[in-house]
Amino acid sequence: MSDIGPSMRAHFVKDGMKIELKPLGEVLSKSEREKVMTNPGFGKIFTEHMIMSQYDSSSGWSTPVLQPYGPLSLDPAASVLHYGQSIFEGFKAYYQQNGTIALFRPLENAKRMNQSAARLAMPSIPEDLFVSAAQALVSQDRSWVPQIRGESLYVRPLMFATEAALGVRPSSTYQFVLFASPSGSYFPKGKSFNVWLSEDYIRAAPGGTGAAKFAGNYGASLIGQKQAIDNGCDQVVWLDANEHQYLEEMSGMNICLVETNNNKICLVTPNLTGTILSGITRSSLMQISKDLGWDFSERTISVQEWKDKSISGEFSESFACGTAAVITPIREVKSKSDSWLINQGEPGPIAVRLRDYLLDIQHGVIQDSYGWLHLIP
Ligand SMILES: *Cc1c(COP(=O)(O)O)cnc(C)c1O
């Protein structure tokens, strides 16, 4: 793969955004890298560089620096460790059919990171800093982008509070870090999963942080996830905080049902009430469903309706959607007192078609008519 030697580039300038490059003197050889990258799984191996920028309330964000990937050093009093101001994002770089590399909708992630930041009383990060950092890192570590369909380089930006101060108040300093991880299929093709309806715990409540990609949401979800695993399930389906009756989403993915009525197909997903994370995959499906001739509806769905219509066949399929999972069919729903199969436990054609169509766009196999792909120079 052609690339300019790292030592030859001092700066990466994109749309006026300067990124300082301090890459490793020597990177892994092709064969060493290929060895590390066999069966990457999800989020287990990391590329050789990361980007960092610091925020100070008096001077704003510092020039981002691309540097070797490695451990961070933190003051024990850093407020993130005590009071949890920490948010993140996740999106992917895909190898294109024509040999280039493209990020999928990174600007949407920049916007959502700033919405999360606002909820957590954190500073916003300039969208061009965010997107340029992702471009610079993926460009530097481009040989880590898997070339297999369905595999990708997952990009993980995060921001957390660094001020050494034990008073409970917003920090005056923050660290932004962006790194990347080659990722296989999170749920390999053909795989479906069983989901657990959580009746004991909730993920998010009105007025809370459910719509933010806030670290605490995930920490709080783990006990439900453990319960799911103990009951032979792969994921939790969270219900509304007030009545525990209405579908919300999973811990890191949205949920979507396929309603078939007189041969008319409609994708149905819970509406964004403020407790659900607004997934970019979810919004992409909303748009491509039209291309495929299907309707899309955002509305309240009760567990009772889900069960009754799954059994009658009116809800012919149910699936999870998110950047990591792409689209993964749900096989069985279980709770303390109940269980039912979706589509007799078989993955359905609509989920398979959507997944293929989305992957075709992401890998540049079909025309990107929405302008979702952001090419890496
Ligand atoms: C990240 C996430 C999603 C999916 O969002 P995408 O932008 O599609 O990856 C859904 N729900 C939760 C709770 C999430 O954290």
mmCIF file of C-alpha atoms and ligand atoms in Angstrom:
data_model
loop_
_atom_site.group_PDB
_atom_site.id
_atom_site.type_symbol
_atom_site.label_atom_id
_atom_site.label_comp_id
_atom_site.label_asym_id
_atom_site.label_seq_id
_atom_site.Cartn_x
_atom_site.Cartn_y
_atom_site.Cartn_z
ATOM 1 C CA MET A 1 0.000 0.000 0.000
ATOM 2 C CA SER A 2 1.408 3.345 -0.970
ATOM 3 C CA ASP A 3 1.978 5.886 1.737
ATOM 4 C CA ILE A 4 4.279 8.781 2.324
ATOM 5 C CA GLY A 5 6.868 7.842 4.943
ATOM 6 C CA PRO A 6 5.772 9.175 8.331
ATOM 7 C CA SER A 7 8.999 11.072 8.958
ATOM 8 C CA MET A 8 8.484 13.036 5.757
ATOM 9 C CA ARG A 9 5.336 14.733 6.967
ATOM 10 C CA ALA A 10 5.567 17.299 9.698
ATOM 11 C CA HIS A 11 2.011 18.429 9.600
ATOM 12 C CA PHE A 12 -1.296 17.195 8.393
ATOM 13 C CA VAL A 13 -3.394 20.117 7.315
ATOM 14 C CA LYS A 14 -7.014 19.614 6.414
ATOM 15 C CA ASP A 15 -9.397 22.508 5.854
ATOM 16 C CA GLY A 16 -7.194 24.759 7.954
ATOM 17 C CA MET A 17 -7.012 22.345 10.882
ATOM 18 C CA LYS A 18 -3.439 21.612 11.853
ATOM 19 C CA ILE A 19 -2.491 18.279 13.379
ATOM 20 C CA GLU A 20 1.065 17.883 14.613
ATOM 21 C CA LEU A 21 2.577 14.538 13.583
ATOM 22 C CA LYS A 22 4.965 12.775 15.937
ATOM 23 C CA PRO A 23 4.711 9.196 14.676
ATOM 24 C CA LEU A 24 6.747 6.171 15.675
ATOM 25 C CA GLY A 25 10.166 5.913 14.047
ATOM 26 C CA GLU A 26 9.518 2.311 13.149
ATOM 27 C CA VAL A 27 6.172 0.575 12.705
ATOM 28 C CA LEU A 28 5.354 -3.143 12.641
ATOM 29 C CA SER A 29 6.335 -5.012 9.492
ATOM 30 C CA LYS A 30 3.575 -6.175 7.172
ATOM 31 C CA SER A 31 3.842 -9.756 8.369
ATOM 32 C CA GLU A 32 3.871 -8.779 12.064
ATOM 33 C CA ARG A 33 0.829 -6.589 11.552
ATOM 34 C CA GLU A 34 -1.019 -9.260 9.608
ATOM 35 C CA LYS A 35 -0.373 -11.684 12.441
ATOM 36 C CA VAL A 36 -1.874 -9.265 14.988
ATOM 37 C CA MET A 37 -4.823 -8.619 12.690
ATOM 38 C CA THR A 38 -5.921 -12.213 12.081
ATOM 39 C CA ASN A 39 -9.291 -12.586 13.741
ATOM 40 C CA PRO A 40 -9.373 -9.068 15.178
ATOM 41 C CA GLY A 41 -12.639 -9.570 17.072
ATOM 42 C CA PHE A 42 -14.019 -6.299 18.425
ATOM 43 C CA GLY A 43 -12.080 -3.702 20.422
ATOM 44 C CA LYS A 44 -9.197 -5.944 21.429
ATOM 45 C CA ILE A 45 -6.284 -4.714 19.347
ATOM 46 C CA PHE A 46 -5.273 -1.154 18.652
ATOM 47 C CA THR A 47 -3.313 0.563 15.930
ATOM 48 C CA GLU A 48 0.092 2.145 16.533
ATOM 49 C CA HIS A 49 -0.971 5.774 16.948
ATOM 50 C CA MET A 50 -3.473 7.974 18.734
ATOM 51 C CA ILE A 51 -4.330 11.654 18.723
ATOM 52 C CA MET A 52 -4.495 13.834 21.802
ATOM 53 C CA SER A 53 -5.620 17.385 22.460
ATOM 54 C CA GLN A 54 -6.058 19.151 25.803
ATOM 55 C CA TYR A 55 -8.643 21.711 26.741
ATOM 56 C CA ASP A 56 -8.176 24.489 29.225
ATOM 57 C CA SER A 57 -11.022 26.875 30.007
ATOM 58 C CA SER A 58 -8.702 29.858 29.494
ATOM 59 C CA SER A 59 -6.990 28.796 26.239
ATOM 60 C CA GLY A 60 -9.411 26.323 24.605
ATOM 61 C CA TRP A 61 -8.247 23.219 22.701
ATOM 62 C CA SER A 62 -4.530 22.704 22.021
ATOM 63 C CA THR A 63 -3.208 21.703 18.587
ATOM 64 C CA PRO A 64 -3.933 17.974 18.279
ATOM 65 C CA VAL A 65 -0.854 15.757 18.241
ATOM 66 C CA LEU A 66 -0.622 12.397 16.499
ATOM 67 C CA GLN A 67 1.696 10.243 18.601
ATOM 68 C CA PRO A 68 2.469 6.584 19.385
ATOM 69 C CA TYR A 69 -0.410 4.698 21.031
ATOM 70 C CA GLY A 70 0.256 4.115 24.706
ATOM 71 C CA PRO A 71 -0.837 4.545 28.340
ATOM 72 C CA LEU A 72 -2.001 7.885 29.694
ATOM 73 C CA SER A 73 -0.841 9.488 32.902
ATOM 74 C CA LEU A 74 -3.461 10.985 35.243
ATOM 75 C CA ASP A 75 -3.431 12.792 38.563
ATOM 76 C CA PRO A 76 -5.177 10.623 41.206
ATOM 77 C CA ALA A 77 -7.406 13.614 41.939
ATOM 78 C CA ALA A 78 -8.454 13.946 38.253
ATOM 79 C CA SER A 79 -12.162 14.538 38.516
ATOM 80 C CA VAL A 80 -13.126 11.934 35.881
ATOM 81 C CA LEU A 81 -11.993 9.226 38.304
ATOM 82 C CA HIS A 82 -14.296 10.507 41.035
ATOM 83 C CA TYR A 83 -17.290 12.115 39.405
ATOM 84 C CA GLY A 84 -17.276 10.513 35.995
ATOM 85 C CA GLN A 85 -17.331 13.321 33.430
ATOM 86 C CA SER A 86 -16.477 11.128 30.447
ATOM 87 C CA ILE A 87 -18.080 10.744 27.023
ATOM 88 C CA PHE A 88 -17.156 8.845 23.876
ATOM 89 C CA GLU A 89 -18.078 8.163 20.265
ATOM 90 C CA GLY A 90 -17.657 5.310 17.802
ATOM 91 C CA PHE A 91 -17.597 5.159 14.008
ATOM 92 C CA LYS A 92 -15.787 3.241 11.310
ATOM 93 C CA ALA A 93 -13.374 3.566 8.400
ATOM 94 C CA TYR A 94 -14.173 1.141 5.585
ATOM 95 C CA TYR A 95 -11.946 -0.175 2.839
ATOM 96 C CA GLN A 96 -13.520 0.846 -0.462
ATOM 97 C CA GLN A 97 -14.018 -1.361 -3.469
ATOM 98 C CA ASN A 98 -11.738 1.005 -5.452
ATOM 99 C CA GLY A 99 -8.860 0.668 -2.961
ATOM 100 C CA THR A 100 -9.364 3.934 -1.090
ATOM 101 C CA ILE A 101 -10.552 4.302 2.520
ATOM 102 C CA ALA A 102 -13.560 6.241 3.757
ATOM 103 C CA LEU A 103 -15.049 7.205 7.112
ATOM 104 C CA PHE A 104 -18.797 6.691 7.458
ATOM 105 C CA ARG A 105 -20.658 9.866 8.564
ATOM 106 C CA PRO A 106 -17.984 11.173 10.983
ATOM 107 C CA LEU A 107 -19.581 14.606 11.155
ATOM 108 C CA GLU A 108 -22.695 13.081 12.703
ATOM 109 C CA ASN A 109 -20.506 11.653 15.454
ATOM 110 C CA ALA A 110 -18.844 15.026 16.003
ATOM 111 C CA LYS A 111 -22.260 16.608 16.437
ATOM 112 C CA ARG A 112 -23.449 13.898 18.769
ATOM 113 C CA MET A 113 -20.266 14.156 20.850
ATOM 114 C CA ASN A 114 -21.034 17.816 21.345
ATOM 115 C CA GLN A 115 -24.598 17.003 22.391
ATOM 116 C CA SER A 116 -23.205 14.549 24.939
ATOM 117 C CA ALA A 117 -20.690 17.190 26.073
ATOM 118 C CA ALA A 118 -23.462 19.728 26.619
ATOM 119 C CA ARG A 119 -25.425 17.289 28.821
ATOM 120 C CA LEU A 120 -22.356 16.565 30.926
ATOM 121 C CA ALA A 121 -21.416 20.244 31.300
ATOM 122 C CA MET A 122 -18.268 19.657 29.237
ATOM 123 C CA PRO A 123 -16.837 21.963 26.537
ATOM 124 C CA SER A 124 -17.716 21.330 22.913
ATOM 125 C CA ILE A 125 -14.999 20.278 20.527
ATOM 126 C CA PRO A 126 -14.755 21.925 17.083
ATOM 127 C CA GLU A 127 -16.262 19.580 14.507
ATOM 128 C CA ASP A 128 -13.304 20.107 12.157
ATOM 129 C CA LEU A 129 -10.844 19.185 14.920
ATOM 130 C CA PHE A 130 -12.809 15.983 15.540
ATOM 131 C CA VAL A 131 -13.088 14.992 11.854
ATOM 132 C CA SER A 132 -9.519 16.061 10.961
ATOM 133 C CA ALA A 133 -8.162 14.037 13.873
ATOM 134 C CA ALA A 134 -9.992 10.945 12.612
ATOM 135 C CA GLN A 135 -8.731 11.545 9.062
ATOM 136 C CA ALA A 136 -5.142 12.041 10.201
ATOM 137 C CA LEU A 137 -5.135 8.916 12.375
ATOM 138 C CA VAL A 138 -6.747 6.689 9.757
ATOM 139 C CA SER A 139 -4.403 8.087 7.117
ATOM 140 C CA GLN A 140 -1.372 7.368 9.306
ATOM 141 C CA ASP A 141 -2.551 3.872 10.267
ATOM 142 C CA ARG A 142 -4.230 3.045 6.949
ATOM 143 C CA SER A 143 -2.535 -0.324 6.687
ATOM 144 C CA TRP A 144 -4.625 -1.343 9.734
ATOM 145 C CA VAL A 145 -7.916 -1.000 7.849
ATOM 146 C CA PRO A 146 -9.105 -4.566 7.150
ATOM 147 C CA GLN A 147 -9.871 -5.265 3.503
ATOM 148 C CA ILE A 148 -12.528 -7.919 4.095
ATOM 149 C CA ARG A 149 -16.193 -6.968 3.573
ATOM 150 C CA GLY A 150 -17.913 -6.387 6.895
ATOM 151 C CA GLU A 151 -14.618 -5.662 8.653
ATOM 152 C CA SER A 152 -13.459 -2.128 9.330
ATOM 153 C CA LEU A 153 -11.275 0.138 11.438
ATOM 154 C CA TYR A 154 -13.349 1.264 14.422
ATOM 155 C CA VAL A 155 -12.488 4.799 15.545
ATOM 156 C CA ARG A 156 -12.991 5.633 19.223
ATOM 157 C CA PRO A 157 -12.861 9.304 20.287
ATOM 158 C CA LEU A 158 -13.292 10.122 23.967
ATOM 159 C CA MET A 159 -13.221 13.145 26.215
ATOM 160 C CA PHE A 160 -12.817 13.235 29.983
ATOM 161 C CA ALA A 161 -12.238 15.629 32.867
ATOM 162 C CA THR A 162 -8.653 15.994 34.051
ATOM 163 C CA GLU A 163 -8.650 18.791 36.635
ATOM 164 C CA ALA A 164 -7.110 17.673 39.937
ATOM 165 C CA ALA A 165 -9.859 18.957 42.219
ATOM 166 C CA LEU A 166 -12.211 17.146 44.566
ATOM 167 C CA GLY A 167 -14.961 19.747 44.580
ATOM 168 C CA VAL A 168 -18.072 18.466 42.789
ATOM 169 C CA ARG A 169 -18.279 20.857 39.839
ATOM 170 C CA PRO A 170 -17.448 20.787 36.130
ATOM 171 C CA SER A 171 -13.720 20.394 35.530
ATOM 172 C CA SER A 172 -11.829 23.298 33.986
ATOM 173 C CA THR A 173 -9.539 20.995 31.960
ATOM 174 C CA TYR A 174 -10.235 18.052 29.650
ATOM 175 C CA GLN A 175 -8.403 15.482 27.571
ATOM 176 C CA PHE A 176 -9.565 14.477 24.088
ATOM 177 C CA VAL A 177 -8.147 11.191 22.794
ATOM 178 C CA LEU A 178 -8.856 9.463 19.513
ATOM 179 C CA PHE A 179 -7.599 5.977 18.742
ATOM 180 C CA ALA A 180 -8.563 3.104 16.474
ATOM 181 C CA SER A 181 -9.113 -0.617 16.573
ATOM 182 C CA PRO A 182 -9.351 -3.017 13.618
ATOM 183 C CA SER A 183 -12.630 -4.791 13.967
ATOM 184 C CA GLY A 184 -14.038 -7.982 12.571
ATOM 185 C CA SER A 185 -17.746 -8.543 12.436
ATOM 186 C CA TYR A 186 -18.989 -7.781 15.961
ATOM 187 C CA PHE A 187 -21.637 -10.386 15.379
ATOM 188 C CA PRO A 188 -20.423 -12.479 12.462
ATOM 189 C CA LYS A 189 -22.725 -12.913 9.492
ATOM 190 C CA GLY A 190 -25.429 -15.460 10.141
ATOM 191 C CA LYS A 191 -25.216 -14.881 13.882
ATOM 192 C CA SER A 192 -28.325 -13.785 15.736
ATOM 193 C CA PHE A 193 -28.843 -13.249 19.430
ATOM 194 C CA ASN A 194 -31.143 -13.805 22.339
ATOM 195 C CA VAL A 195 -32.209 -10.783 24.339
ATOM 196 C CA TRP A 196 -33.200 -10.353 27.982
ATOM 197 C CA LEU A 197 -35.979 -7.955 29.004
ATOM 198 C CA SER A 198 -34.711 -6.137 32.062
ATOM 199 C CA GLU A 199 -37.477 -5.763 34.652
ATOM 200 C CA ASP A 200 -35.234 -5.125 37.681
ATOM 201 C CA TYR A 201 -33.074 -2.317 36.354
ATOM 202 C CA ILE A 202 -33.424 0.648 34.038
ATOM 203 C CA ARG A 203 -30.874 2.258 31.728
ATOM 204 C CA ALA A 204 -32.201 5.813 31.524
ATOM 205 C CA ALA A 205 -34.912 7.990 32.980
ATOM 206 C CA PRO A 206 -36.577 11.194 31.761
ATOM 207 C CA GLY A 207 -34.251 14.104 32.454
ATOM 208 C CA GLY A 208 -31.284 11.741 32.823
ATOM 209 C CA THR A 209 -28.321 10.988 30.560
ATOM 210 C CA GLY A 210 -29.736 8.243 28.303
ATOM 211 C CA ALA A 211 -29.406 10.301 25.127
ATOM 212 C CA ALA A 212 -25.697 10.986 25.768
ATOM 213 C CA LYS A 213 -22.844 8.595 25.005
ATOM 214 C CA PHE A 214 -21.809 9.043 28.596
ATOM 215 C CA ALA A 215 -19.526 6.493 30.311
ATOM 216 C CA GLY A 216 -21.794 6.184 33.362
ATOM 217 C CA ASN A 217 -24.682 4.815 31.279
ATOM 218 C CA TYR A 218 -22.549 1.834 30.307
ATOM 219 C CA GLY A 219 -21.214 1.199 33.807
ATOM 220 C CA ALA A 220 -24.787 1.240 35.091
ATOM 221 C CA SER A 221 -25.921 -1.207 32.392
ATOM 222 C CA LEU A 222 -23.442 -3.950 33.258
ATOM 223 C CA ILE A 223 -25.474 -5.552 36.034
ATOM 224 C CA GLY A 224 -28.343 -5.983 33.572
ATOM 225 C CA GLN A 225 -25.924 -7.360 31.009
ATOM 226 C CA LYS A 226 -24.661 -9.852 33.588
ATOM 227 C CA GLN A 227 -28.227 -10.935 34.306
ATOM 228 C CA ALA A 228 -28.801 -11.387 30.577
ATOM 229 C CA ILE A 229 -25.732 -13.593 30.247
ATOM 230 C CA ASP A 230 -26.694 -15.609 33.333
ATOM 231 C CA ASN A 231 -30.007 -16.292 31.586
ATOM 232 C CA GLY A 232 -28.462 -17.448 28.338
ATOM 233 C CA CYS A 233 -28.909 -14.156 26.505
ATOM 234 C CA ASP A 234 -26.456 -11.947 24.617
ATOM 235 C CA GLN A 235 -27.941 -8.493 25.234
ATOM 236 C CA VAL A 236 -30.380 -6.607 27.444
ATOM 237 C CA VAL A 237 -33.433 -4.867 26.027
ATOM 238 C CA TRP A 238 -34.113 -1.894 28.293
ATOM 239 C CA LEU A 239 -37.644 -0.753 29.068
ATOM 240 C CA ASP A 240 -38.969 2.657 30.022
ATOM 241 C CA ALA A 241 -38.213 3.855 33.555
ATOM 242 C CA ASN A 242 -41.776 4.692 34.603
ATOM 243 C CA GLU A 243 -43.843 1.676 33.678
ATOM 244 C CA HIS A 244 -41.306 -0.940 32.544
ATOM 245 C CA GLN A 245 -43.656 -1.656 29.642
ATOM 246 C CA TYR A 246 -42.261 0.062 26.573
ATOM 247 C CA LEU A 247 -39.233 -0.839 24.480
ATOM 248 C CA GLU A 248 -36.291 1.542 24.544
ATOM 249 C CA GLU A 249 -33.044 0.061 23.213
ATOM 250 C CA MET A 250 -30.070 -2.140 24.064
ATOM 251 C CA SER A 251 -26.947 -1.097 25.948
ATOM 252 C CA GLY A 252 -25.084 -0.016 22.819
ATOM 253 C CA MET A 253 -27.534 -0.500 19.947
ATOM 254 C CA ASN A 254 -30.992 0.586 18.918
ATOM 255 C CA ILE A 255 -33.809 -1.849 18.265
ATOM 256 C CA CYS A 256 -35.920 -2.125 15.152
ATOM 257 C CA LEU A 257 -38.919 -4.345 14.309
ATOM 258 C CA VAL A 258 -40.295 -5.287 10.909
ATOM 259 C CA GLU A 259 -44.042 -4.898 10.628
ATOM 260 C CA THR A 260 -45.662 -6.659 7.684
ATOM 261 C CA ASN A 261 -49.212 -5.700 6.887
ATOM 262 C CA ASN A 262 -50.947 -6.729 3.626
ATOM 263 C CA ASN A 263 -47.490 -7.226 2.091
ATOM 264 C CA LYS A 264 -46.511 -3.677 3.036
ATOM 265 C CA ILE A 265 -43.258 -3.542 4.977
ATOM 266 C CA CYS A 266 -42.644 -0.962 7.686
ATOM 267 C CA LEU A 267 -39.597 -0.704 9.952
ATOM 268 C CA VAL A 268 -40.704 0.289 13.435
ATOM 269 C CA THR A 269 -38.441 1.684 16.140
ATOM 270 C CA PRO A 270 -39.078 3.402 19.483
ATOM 271 C CA ASN A 271 -39.262 7.180 19.143
ATOM 272 C CA LEU A 272 -36.512 9.332 20.620
ATOM 273 C CA THR A 273 -38.031 10.489 23.870
ATOM 274 C CA GLY A 274 -34.833 11.793 25.445
ATOM 275 C CA THR A 275 -33.966 8.502 27.144
ATOM 276 C CA ILE A 276 -32.825 6.732 23.972
ATOM 277 C CA LEU A 277 -29.520 7.288 22.214
ATOM 278 C CA SER A 278 -30.006 8.654 18.710
ATOM 279 C CA GLY A 279 -28.084 6.069 16.683
ATOM 280 C CA ILE A 280 -26.497 7.053 13.388
ATOM 281 C CA THR A 281 -27.142 3.547 12.077
ATOM 282 C CA ARG A 282 -30.784 3.972 13.086
ATOM 283 C CA SER A 283 -31.022 7.259 11.195
ATOM 284 C CA SER A 284 -29.206 5.749 8.161
ATOM 285 C CA LEU A 285 -31.725 2.883 8.057
ATOM 286 C CA MET A 286 -34.521 5.402 8.216
ATOM 287 C CA GLN A 287 -33.207 6.908 4.986
ATOM 288 C CA ILE A 288 -32.271 3.746 3.078
ATOM 289 C CA SER A 289 -35.551 2.007 3.884
ATOM 290 C CA LYS A 290 -37.128 4.457 1.440
ATOM 291 C CA ASP A 291 -34.685 3.355 -1.305
ATOM 292 C CA LEU A 292 -35.840 -0.199 -0.722
ATOM 293 C CA GLY A 293 -39.505 0.759 -0.915
ATOM 294 C CA TRP A 294 -40.284 0.296 2.774
ATOM 295 C CA ASP A 295 -41.895 2.620 5.301
ATOM 296 C CA PHE A 296 -40.290 3.694 8.565
ATOM 297 C CA SER A 297 -42.156 4.543 11.723
ATOM 298 C CA GLU A 298 -40.982 5.895 15.084
ATOM 299 C CA ARG A 299 -43.492 5.152 17.800
ATOM 300 C CA THR A 300 -44.180 3.682 21.223
ATOM 301 C CA ILE A 301 -44.019 -0.121 21.273
ATOM 302 C CA SER A 302 -45.105 -2.086 24.344
ATOM 303 C CA VAL A 303 -43.639 -5.441 25.323
ATOM 304 C CA GLN A 304 -47.164 -6.873 24.987
ATOM 305 C CA GLU A 305 -47.468 -5.634 21.399
ATOM 306 C CA TRP A 306 -43.999 -6.962 20.595
ATOM 307 C CA LYS A 307 -44.923 -10.385 21.926
ATOM 308 C CA ASP A 308 -48.408 -10.617 20.390
ATOM 309 C CA LYS A 309 -47.314 -9.463 16.953
ATOM 310 C CA SER A 310 -44.154 -11.598 16.978
ATOM 311 C CA ILE A 311 -46.340 -14.640 17.622
ATOM 312 C CA SER A 312 -48.958 -13.670 15.037
ATOM 313 C CA GLY A 313 -46.237 -12.897 12.498
ATOM 314 C CA GLU A 314 -47.259 -9.268 12.088
ATOM 315 C CA PHE A 315 -43.832 -8.367 13.471
ATOM 316 C CA SER A 316 -41.999 -10.712 11.145
ATOM 317 C CA GLU A 317 -38.497 -9.754 12.326
ATOM 318 C CA SER A 318 -36.672 -7.856 15.060
ATOM 319 C CA PHE A 319 -33.075 -6.744 14.969
ATOM 320 C CA ALA A 320 -30.459 -4.610 16.681
ATOM 321 C CA CYS A 321 -28.667 -1.833 14.819
ATOM 322 C CA GLY A 322 -25.534 0.139 15.671
ATOM 323 C CA THR A 323 -22.059 0.930 14.378
ATOM 324 C CA ALA A 324 -20.425 -2.025 16.079
ATOM 325 C CA ALA A 325 -23.183 -4.571 15.461
ATOM 326 C CA VAL A 326 -24.252 -3.166 12.058
ATOM 327 C CA ILE A 327 -27.520 -5.152 11.918
ATOM 328 C CA THR A 328 -27.975 -8.288 13.957
ATOM 329 C CA PRO A 329 -31.219 -10.275 14.016
ATOM 330 C CA ILE A 330 -32.865 -11.168 17.319
ATOM 331 C CA ARG A 331 -33.674 -14.856 17.670
ATOM 332 C CA GLU A 332 -35.442 -15.104 21.012
ATOM 333 C CA VAL A 333 -36.785 -12.755 23.695
ATOM 334 C CA LYS A 334 -36.683 -13.864 27.341
ATOM 335 C CA SER A 335 -37.721 -12.387 30.662
ATOM 336 C CA LYS A 336 -38.195 -13.758 34.185
ATOM 337 C CA SER A 337 -41.659 -15.066 33.377
ATOM 338 C CA ASP A 338 -41.827 -15.351 29.623
ATOM 339 C CA SER A 339 -40.062 -16.134 26.366
ATOM 340 C CA TRP A 340 -40.900 -16.143 22.667
ATOM 341 C CA LEU A 341 -39.199 -16.714 19.353
ATOM 342 C CA ILE A 342 -38.910 -14.150 16.576
ATOM 343 C CA ASN A 343 -39.592 -15.501 13.077
ATOM 344 C CA GLN A 344 -39.401 -19.072 14.488
ATOM 345 C CA GLY A 345 -35.835 -18.326 15.537
ATOM 346 C CA GLU A 346 -34.551 -17.719 12.007
ATOM 347 C CA PRO A 347 -32.918 -14.525 10.669
ATOM 348 C CA GLY A 348 -35.384 -12.838 8.303
ATOM 349 C CA PRO A 349 -34.835 -11.474 4.790
ATOM 350 C CA ILE A 350 -35.410 -7.791 5.636
ATOM 351 C CA ALA A 351 -32.564 -7.586 8.157
ATOM 352 C CA VAL A 352 -30.265 -9.436 5.769
ATOM 353 C CA ARG A 353 -31.189 -7.100 2.875
ATOM 354 C CA LEU A 354 -30.669 -3.968 4.992
ATOM 355 C CA ARG A 355 -27.326 -5.176 6.259
ATOM 356 C CA ASP A 356 -26.129 -5.945 2.728
ATOM 357 C CA TYR A 357 -27.369 -2.624 1.380
ATOM 358 C CA LEU A 358 -25.732 -0.652 4.183
ATOM 359 C CA LEU A 359 -22.447 -2.553 3.758
ATOM 360 C CA ASP A 360 -22.616 -1.894 -0.003
ATOM 361 C CA ILE A 361 -22.767 1.846 0.708
ATOM 362 C CA GLN A 362 -20.085 1.679 3.401
ATOM 363 C CA HIS A 363 -17.645 -0.239 1.195
ATOM 364 C CA GLY A 364 -18.343 1.921 -1.865
ATOM 365 C CA VAL A 365 -19.913 -0.937 -3.822
ATOM 366 C CA ILE A 366 -22.955 1.162 -4.711
ATOM 367 C CA GLN A 367 -23.290 4.881 -5.275
ATOM 368 C CA ASP A 368 -23.176 6.947 -2.069
ATOM 369 C CA SER A 369 -26.148 9.106 -3.013
ATOM 370 C CA TYR A 370 -26.379 10.592 0.498
ATOM 371 C CA GLY A 371 -22.801 11.882 0.732
ATOM 372 C CA TRP A 372 -22.163 9.735 3.801
ATOM 373 C CA LEU A 373 -18.613 8.675 2.909
ATOM 374 C CA HIS A 374 -15.734 10.896 3.904
ATOM 375 C CA LEU A 375 -12.679 9.880 1.838
ATOM 376 C CA ILE A 376 -9.277 9.657 3.511
ATOM 377 C CA PRO A 377 -6.753 11.624 1.468
HETATM 378 C C1 LIG B 1 -23.701 3.963 20.307
HETATM 379 C C2 LIG B 1 -25.064 3.535 20.742
HETATM 380 C C3 LIG B 1 -26.085 3.210 19.840
HETATM 381 C C4 LIG B 1 -25.857 3.116 18.359
HETATM 382 O O1 LIG B 1 -25.462 4.302 17.775
HETATM 383 P P1 LIG B 1 -24.719 4.278 16.358
HETATM 384 O O2 LIG B 1 -24.460 5.694 16.079
HETATM 385 O O3 LIG B 1 -25.659 3.652 15.407
HETATM 386 O O4 LIG B 1 -23.491 3.462 16.556
HETATM 387 C C5 LIG B 1 -27.338 2.923 20.340
HETATM 388 N N1 LIG B 1 -27.577 2.907 21.666
HETATM 389 C C6 LIG B 1 -26.620 3.179 22.565
HETATM 390 C C7 LIG B 1 -26.951 3.146 24.001
HETATM 391 C C8 LIG B 1 -25.333 3.494 22.131
HETATM 392 O O5 LIG B 1 -24.372 3.746 23.030
#
